[in-house]
Structures are given as structure tokens and as C-alpha cells.
Amino acid sequence: MSDPINLKEMPDQAQVIFKCNGKPVGKMRNELTVDMVSPLKETFELATDEGSFHGGDATAPPPLALFIASITGCIMTQIRAFSKRMKIQVEDLNVETKVTWNWKKVENIYETSPKKLEMNIYIDSSESLEKVKALVQASKKGCFIEQTLSQKNTINHKLKIEDKWLDI
């Protein structure tokens, strides 16, 4: 557990950097060490596994479960944190997220593509609708995952062969 950080102690701008190192263990289980390296230092141990479809033992959530949990948790965190900073009273909060992907069999593998991501946000608050909407809008802008997914991204892959890194 990390010590609380006061927002006033943080710089006006910073790069938030996470790194993850994954190692395969068991049939399909992956053990992951996630490090926040900037602007704070924190480490988290996570795991993923697959069920029988991919030959796993389902000893941990599959990556897609962590994905939907991450975006749901991200917006919830921002709503709860920003409600305090914006002085907007929230009595209760519930977020239901649904992600739909297209799946297409291609020979003995498959390809996927995103189809839809929906988030239903329920906020119980005595505040005005305008304030609650402003809270959600601010939270959307503060959610790292939502901001990443809402724009075109380039993901660079490199493969190490012997002592050389090749762009894939």
C-alpha cells in the first residue's frame, strides 16, 4: 500500500508510465509484474489464465476480463475522486460496462475486431443534473484507459531474434 499523495504536491504536468513484465507458467497462466515508474513508484502482481477453449485451467481471469474490469474501475475511480475535488455529493455509484468484439475464424486461428463498448453509469446524487453531467465529463477526460481507447493508437511490436530487435 502506498502513502497518500496530495494533489498539490504533484507537478502541473507529468508523464504517467507503467511497465509490465509477463512470464508464462502452467498451461496458459501468465504471471505479470506491473510497475508504475512515473510519476510515482508502485508495483502490482497480477495473473491471467484461460479456460479450456485455449487449454488453460481458469486459475485467474482471462485478459479480456481484466480489460473490462480496468475500464470500469478507471471511470469509477475518476468519478469518486473527482466528486470530492469538484465538491459534488455522490451517495451511490454503479457502472455497468459491456464490450462486444467481432470474432472470425481464419483457418485454425481467429481474428478479432472491436464492435461496441457501452458504459451505463448510475449516480445517486442530490446535486443538479448539470453538476452530475460535468462530473461524468471530467471523469471521462481523467480516465487514462478511456482516453487511450477513444483515439487512434499505434502499437509497436518488436521481436527479439538472437541479439537483434526486429520491428513486426
PDB file of C-alpha atoms in Angstrom:
ATOM      1  CA  MET A   1       0.000   0.000   0.000  1.00  0.00           C
ATOM      2  CA  SER A   2       1.338   3.409  -0.884  1.00  0.00           C
ATOM      3  CA  ASP A   3       1.295   6.559   1.183  1.00  0.00           C
ATOM      4  CA  PRO A   4      -1.355   9.141   0.267  1.00  0.00           C
ATOM      5  CA  ILE A   5      -0.178  11.826  -2.138  1.00  0.00           C
ATOM      6  CA  ASN A   6      -1.597  15.315  -2.026  1.00  0.00           C
ATOM      7  CA  LEU A   7      -2.574  16.601  -5.472  1.00  0.00           C
ATOM      8  CA  LYS A   8      -0.943  19.931  -4.602  1.00  0.00           C
ATOM      9  CA  GLU A   9       2.394  18.088  -4.260  1.00  0.00           C
ATOM     10  CA  MET A  10       2.179  16.791  -7.825  1.00  0.00           C
ATOM     11  CA  PRO A  11       3.666  18.718 -10.761  1.00  0.00           C
ATOM     12  CA  ASP A  12       1.334  20.616 -13.101  1.00  0.00           C
ATOM     13  CA  GLN A  13       2.259  18.170 -15.857  1.00  0.00           C
ATOM     14  CA  ALA A  14       3.859  14.738 -15.819  1.00  0.00           C
ATOM     15  CA  GLN A  15       4.155  11.572 -17.811  1.00  0.00           C
ATOM     16  CA  VAL A  16       2.439   8.602 -16.229  1.00  0.00           C
ATOM     17  CA  ILE A  17       4.377   5.498 -17.187  1.00  0.00           C
ATOM     18  CA  PHE A  18       3.548   1.876 -16.456  1.00  0.00           C
ATOM     19  CA  LYS A  19       5.578  -1.163 -17.459  1.00  0.00           C
ATOM     20  CA  CYS A  20       4.508  -4.783 -17.351  1.00  0.00           C
ATOM     21  CA  ASN A  21       6.625  -7.930 -17.496  1.00  0.00           C
ATOM     22  CA  GLY A  22       4.820 -11.195 -18.096  1.00  0.00           C
ATOM     23  CA  LYS A  23       6.066 -14.753 -17.671  1.00  0.00           C
ATOM     24  CA  PRO A  24       4.201 -17.905 -18.723  1.00  0.00           C
ATOM     25  CA  VAL A  25       3.596 -20.514 -16.012  1.00  0.00           C
ATOM     26  CA  GLY A  26       1.475 -23.642 -16.216  1.00  0.00           C
ATOM     27  CA  LYS A  27      -0.597 -24.414 -19.293  1.00  0.00           C
ATOM     28  CA  MET A  28      -1.894 -20.917 -20.209  1.00  0.00           C
ATOM     29  CA  ARG A  29      -1.376 -18.933 -16.995  1.00  0.00           C
ATOM     30  CA  ASN A  30       0.676 -15.742 -17.165  1.00  0.00           C
ATOM     31  CA  GLU A  31       2.121 -14.045 -14.105  1.00  0.00           C
ATOM     32  CA  LEU A  32       2.511 -10.311 -14.578  1.00  0.00           C
ATOM     33  CA  THR A  33       4.501  -7.733 -12.660  1.00  0.00           C
ATOM     34  CA  VAL A  34       3.111  -4.271 -13.282  1.00  0.00           C
ATOM     35  CA  ASP A  35       5.252  -1.302 -12.282  1.00  0.00           C
ATOM     36  CA  MET A  36       4.202   2.316 -12.210  1.00  0.00           C
ATOM     37  CA  VAL A  37       7.529   4.034 -12.823  1.00  0.00           C
ATOM     38  CA  SER A  38       6.428   7.668 -13.154  1.00  0.00           C
ATOM     39  CA  PRO A  39       5.406   9.961 -11.547  1.00  0.00           C
ATOM     40  CA  LEU A  40       5.054   7.583  -8.582  1.00  0.00           C
ATOM     41  CA  LYS A  41       6.606   4.183  -7.953  1.00  0.00           C
ATOM     42  CA  GLU A  42       4.297   1.243  -7.250  1.00  0.00           C
ATOM     43  CA  THR A  43       4.365  -2.474  -8.089  1.00  0.00           C
ATOM     44  CA  PHE A  44       1.466  -4.883  -8.531  1.00  0.00           C
ATOM     45  CA  GLU A  45       1.397  -8.646  -9.097  1.00  0.00           C
ATOM     46  CA  LEU A  46      -1.376  -9.928 -11.385  1.00  0.00           C
ATOM     47  CA  ALA A  47      -2.161 -13.108 -13.268  1.00  0.00           C
ATOM     48  CA  THR A  48      -4.203 -14.151 -16.266  1.00  0.00           C
ATOM     49  CA  ASP A  49      -5.284 -17.579 -17.411  1.00  0.00           C
ATOM     50  CA  GLU A  50      -7.619 -19.019 -19.979  1.00  0.00           C
ATOM     51  CA  GLY A  51     -10.276 -21.669 -19.717  1.00  0.00           C
ATOM     52  CA  SER A  52     -10.442 -24.919 -21.597  1.00  0.00           C
ATOM     53  CA  PHE A  53     -11.019 -23.222 -25.014  1.00  0.00           C
ATOM     54  CA  HIS A  54      -7.334 -22.263 -25.069  1.00  0.00           C
ATOM     55  CA  GLY A  55      -6.147 -25.204 -22.994  1.00  0.00           C
ATOM     56  CA  GLY A  56      -5.876 -23.365 -19.674  1.00  0.00           C
ATOM     57  CA  ASP A  57      -7.066 -24.170 -16.170  1.00  0.00           C
ATOM     58  CA  ALA A  58      -9.001 -20.908 -15.475  1.00  0.00           C
ATOM     59  CA  THR A  59      -6.867 -20.234 -12.373  1.00  0.00           C
ATOM     60  CA  ALA A  60      -7.071 -16.458 -12.950  1.00  0.00           C
ATOM     61  CA  PRO A  61      -9.247 -14.117 -15.000  1.00  0.00           C
ATOM     62  CA  PRO A  62      -8.650 -14.081 -18.749  1.00  0.00           C
ATOM     63  CA  PRO A  63      -7.114 -10.889 -20.182  1.00  0.00           C
ATOM     64  CA  LEU A  64     -10.494  -9.720 -21.536  1.00  0.00           C
ATOM     65  CA  ALA A  65     -11.971  -9.838 -18.026  1.00  0.00           C
ATOM     66  CA  LEU A  66      -9.115  -7.668 -16.765  1.00  0.00           C
ATOM     67  CA  PHE A  67      -9.681  -5.321 -19.704  1.00  0.00           C
ATOM     68  CA  ILE A  68     -13.367  -4.709 -18.942  1.00  0.00           C
ATOM     69  CA  ALA A  69     -12.634  -4.525 -15.206  1.00  0.00           C
ATOM     70  CA  SER A  70      -9.897  -1.971 -15.888  1.00  0.00           C
ATOM     71  CA  ILE A  71     -12.024   0.443 -17.883  1.00  0.00           C
ATOM     72  CA  THR A  72     -14.947   0.077 -15.458  1.00  0.00           C
ATOM     73  CA  GLY A  73     -12.699   0.589 -12.442  1.00  0.00           C
ATOM     74  CA  CYS A  74     -10.996   3.541 -14.123  1.00  0.00           C
ATOM     75  CA  ILE A  75     -14.184   5.565 -14.684  1.00  0.00           C
ATOM     76  CA  MET A  76     -15.458   4.660 -11.208  1.00  0.00           C
ATOM     77  CA  THR A  77     -12.194   5.798  -9.640  1.00  0.00           C
ATOM     78  CA  GLN A  78     -12.300   9.096 -11.505  1.00  0.00           C
ATOM     79  CA  ILE A  79     -15.948   9.737 -10.574  1.00  0.00           C
ATOM     80  CA  ARG A  80     -15.232   9.062  -6.903  1.00  0.00           C
ATOM     81  CA  ALA A  81     -12.003  11.095  -6.821  1.00  0.00           C
ATOM     82  CA  PHE A  82     -13.313  13.994  -8.904  1.00  0.00           C
ATOM     83  CA  SER A  83     -16.605  14.209  -6.991  1.00  0.00           C
ATOM     84  CA  LYS A  84     -14.586  15.141  -3.902  1.00  0.00           C
ATOM     85  CA  ARG A  85     -12.450  17.658  -5.795  1.00  0.00           C
ATOM     86  CA  MET A  86     -15.473  19.175  -7.539  1.00  0.00           C
ATOM     87  CA  LYS A  87     -17.481  19.132  -4.287  1.00  0.00           C
ATOM     88  CA  ILE A  88     -20.292  17.081  -5.829  1.00  0.00           C
ATOM     89  CA  GLN A  89     -22.037  14.772  -3.389  1.00  0.00           C
ATOM     90  CA  VAL A  90     -22.376  11.172  -4.624  1.00  0.00           C
ATOM     91  CA  GLU A  91     -24.458   8.910  -2.411  1.00  0.00           C
ATOM     92  CA  ASP A  92     -24.156   5.817  -4.586  1.00  0.00           C
ATOM     93  CA  LEU A  93     -22.446   4.771  -7.810  1.00  0.00           C
ATOM     94  CA  ASN A  94     -22.847   1.784 -10.102  1.00  0.00           C
ATOM     95  CA  VAL A  95     -21.277   1.244 -13.517  1.00  0.00           C
ATOM     96  CA  GLU A  96     -22.274  -1.496 -15.921  1.00  0.00           C
ATOM     97  CA  THR A  97     -19.920  -1.981 -18.857  1.00  0.00           C
ATOM     98  CA  LYS A  98     -20.489  -4.153 -21.899  1.00  0.00           C
ATOM     99  CA  VAL A  99     -17.834  -4.786 -24.544  1.00  0.00           C
ATOM    100  CA  THR A 100     -18.610  -6.588 -27.792  1.00  0.00           C
ATOM    101  CA  TRP A 101     -15.985  -7.871 -30.206  1.00  0.00           C
ATOM    102  CA  ASN A 102     -16.334  -9.498 -33.604  1.00  0.00           C
ATOM    103  CA  TRP A 103     -14.647 -12.903 -33.830  1.00  0.00           C
ATOM    104  CA  LYS A 104     -13.812 -14.546 -37.161  1.00  0.00           C
ATOM    105  CA  LYS A 105     -12.289 -17.974 -37.656  1.00  0.00           C
ATOM    106  CA  VAL A 106      -9.350 -17.930 -40.065  1.00  0.00           C
ATOM    107  CA  GLU A 107      -8.108 -21.467 -40.721  1.00  0.00           C
ATOM    108  CA  ASN A 108      -7.034 -22.849 -37.326  1.00  0.00           C
ATOM    109  CA  ILE A 109      -6.702 -19.403 -35.628  1.00  0.00           C
ATOM    110  CA  TYR A 110      -9.010 -16.380 -35.441  1.00  0.00           C
ATOM    111  CA  GLU A 111      -9.064 -12.620 -35.858  1.00  0.00           C
ATOM    112  CA  THR A 112     -10.919 -10.099 -33.740  1.00  0.00           C
ATOM    113  CA  SER A 113     -12.118  -6.533 -34.061  1.00  0.00           C
ATOM    114  CA  PRO A 114     -13.896  -4.240 -31.631  1.00  0.00           C
ATOM    115  CA  LYS A 115     -17.594  -3.644 -32.248  1.00  0.00           C
ATOM    116  CA  LYS A 116     -19.007  -1.718 -29.314  1.00  0.00           C
ATOM    117  CA  LEU A 117     -18.139  -0.518 -25.815  1.00  0.00           C
ATOM    118  CA  GLU A 118     -21.034   0.689 -23.671  1.00  0.00           C
ATOM    119  CA  MET A 119     -20.924   2.123 -20.158  1.00  0.00           C
ATOM    120  CA  ASN A 120     -24.100   2.704 -18.162  1.00  0.00           C
ATOM    121  CA  ILE A 121     -23.380   4.956 -15.202  1.00  0.00           C
ATOM    122  CA  TYR A 122     -25.818   5.221 -12.312  1.00  0.00           C
ATOM    123  CA  ILE A 123     -25.128   8.060  -9.869  1.00  0.00           C
ATOM    124  CA  ASP A 124     -27.366   8.719  -6.897  1.00  0.00           C
ATOM    125  CA  SER A 125     -26.847  12.371  -6.058  1.00  0.00           C
ATOM    126  CA  SER A 126     -28.888  15.282  -4.725  1.00  0.00           C
ATOM    127  CA  GLU A 127     -26.845  17.616  -6.949  1.00  0.00           C
ATOM    128  CA  SER A 128     -28.231  19.169 -10.144  1.00  0.00           C
ATOM    129  CA  LEU A 129     -28.174  17.230 -13.386  1.00  0.00           C
ATOM    130  CA  GLU A 130     -25.697  19.773 -14.791  1.00  0.00           C
ATOM    131  CA  LYS A 131     -23.244  19.126 -11.948  1.00  0.00           C
ATOM    132  CA  VAL A 132     -23.528  15.353 -12.262  1.00  0.00           C
ATOM    133  CA  LYS A 133     -23.043  15.554 -16.040  1.00  0.00           C
ATOM    134  CA  ALA A 134     -19.999  17.792 -15.508  1.00  0.00           C
ATOM    135  CA  LEU A 135     -18.621  15.204 -13.084  1.00  0.00           C
ATOM    136  CA  VAL A 136     -19.018  12.414 -15.638  1.00  0.00           C
ATOM    137  CA  GLN A 137     -17.493  14.546 -18.404  1.00  0.00           C
ATOM    138  CA  ALA A 138     -14.491  15.405 -16.228  1.00  0.00           C
ATOM    139  CA  SER A 139     -14.134  11.765 -15.210  1.00  0.00           C
ATOM    140  CA  LYS A 140     -14.149  10.632 -18.839  1.00  0.00           C
ATOM    141  CA  LYS A 141     -11.322  13.069 -19.563  1.00  0.00           C
ATOM    142  CA  GLY A 142      -9.413  11.864 -16.482  1.00  0.00           C
ATOM    143  CA  CYS A 143      -9.765   8.141 -17.212  1.00  0.00           C
ATOM    144  CA  PHE A 144      -6.462   7.055 -18.756  1.00  0.00           C
ATOM    145  CA  ILE A 145      -7.952   3.933 -20.288  1.00  0.00           C
ATOM    146  CA  GLU A 146     -10.944   5.657 -21.854  1.00  0.00           C
ATOM    147  CA  GLN A 147      -8.731   8.381 -23.270  1.00  0.00           C
ATOM    148  CA  THR A 148      -6.400   5.741 -24.738  1.00  0.00           C
ATOM    149  CA  LEU A 149      -9.234   3.806 -26.345  1.00  0.00           C
ATOM    150  CA  SER A 150     -11.054   6.868 -27.676  1.00  0.00           C
ATOM    151  CA  GLN A 151      -8.280   7.781 -30.097  1.00  0.00           C
ATOM    152  CA  LYS A 152      -6.405   6.067 -32.871  1.00  0.00           C
ATOM    153  CA  ASN A 153      -3.408   4.289 -31.374  1.00  0.00           C
ATOM    154  CA  THR A 154      -0.302   2.745 -32.824  1.00  0.00           C
ATOM    155  CA  ILE A 155       1.006  -0.296 -31.004  1.00  0.00           C
ATOM    156  CA  ASN A 156       4.618  -1.082 -31.812  1.00  0.00           C
ATOM    157  CA  HIS A 157       5.691  -4.718 -31.590  1.00  0.00           C
ATOM    158  CA  LYS A 158       9.318  -5.840 -31.557  1.00  0.00           C
ATOM    159  CA  LEU A 159      10.580  -9.396 -31.655  1.00  0.00           C
ATOM    160  CA  LYS A 160      13.997 -10.311 -30.296  1.00  0.00           C
ATOM    161  CA  ILE A 161      15.848 -12.764 -32.518  1.00  0.00           C
ATOM    162  CA  GLU A 162      19.250 -13.702 -31.145  1.00  0.00           C
ATOM    163  CA  ASP A 163      20.685 -10.300 -30.157  1.00  0.00           C
ATOM    164  CA  LYS A 164      18.636  -8.127 -32.539  1.00  0.00           C
ATOM    165  CA  TRP A 165      15.237  -6.476 -32.142  1.00  0.00           C
ATOM    166  CA  LEU A 166      13.045  -6.625 -35.241  1.00  0.00           C
ATOM    167  CA  ASP A 167      10.002  -4.420 -35.825  1.00  0.00           C
ATOM    168  CA  ILE A 168       6.979  -6.611 -36.532  1.00  0.00           C
TER     169      ILE A 168
END
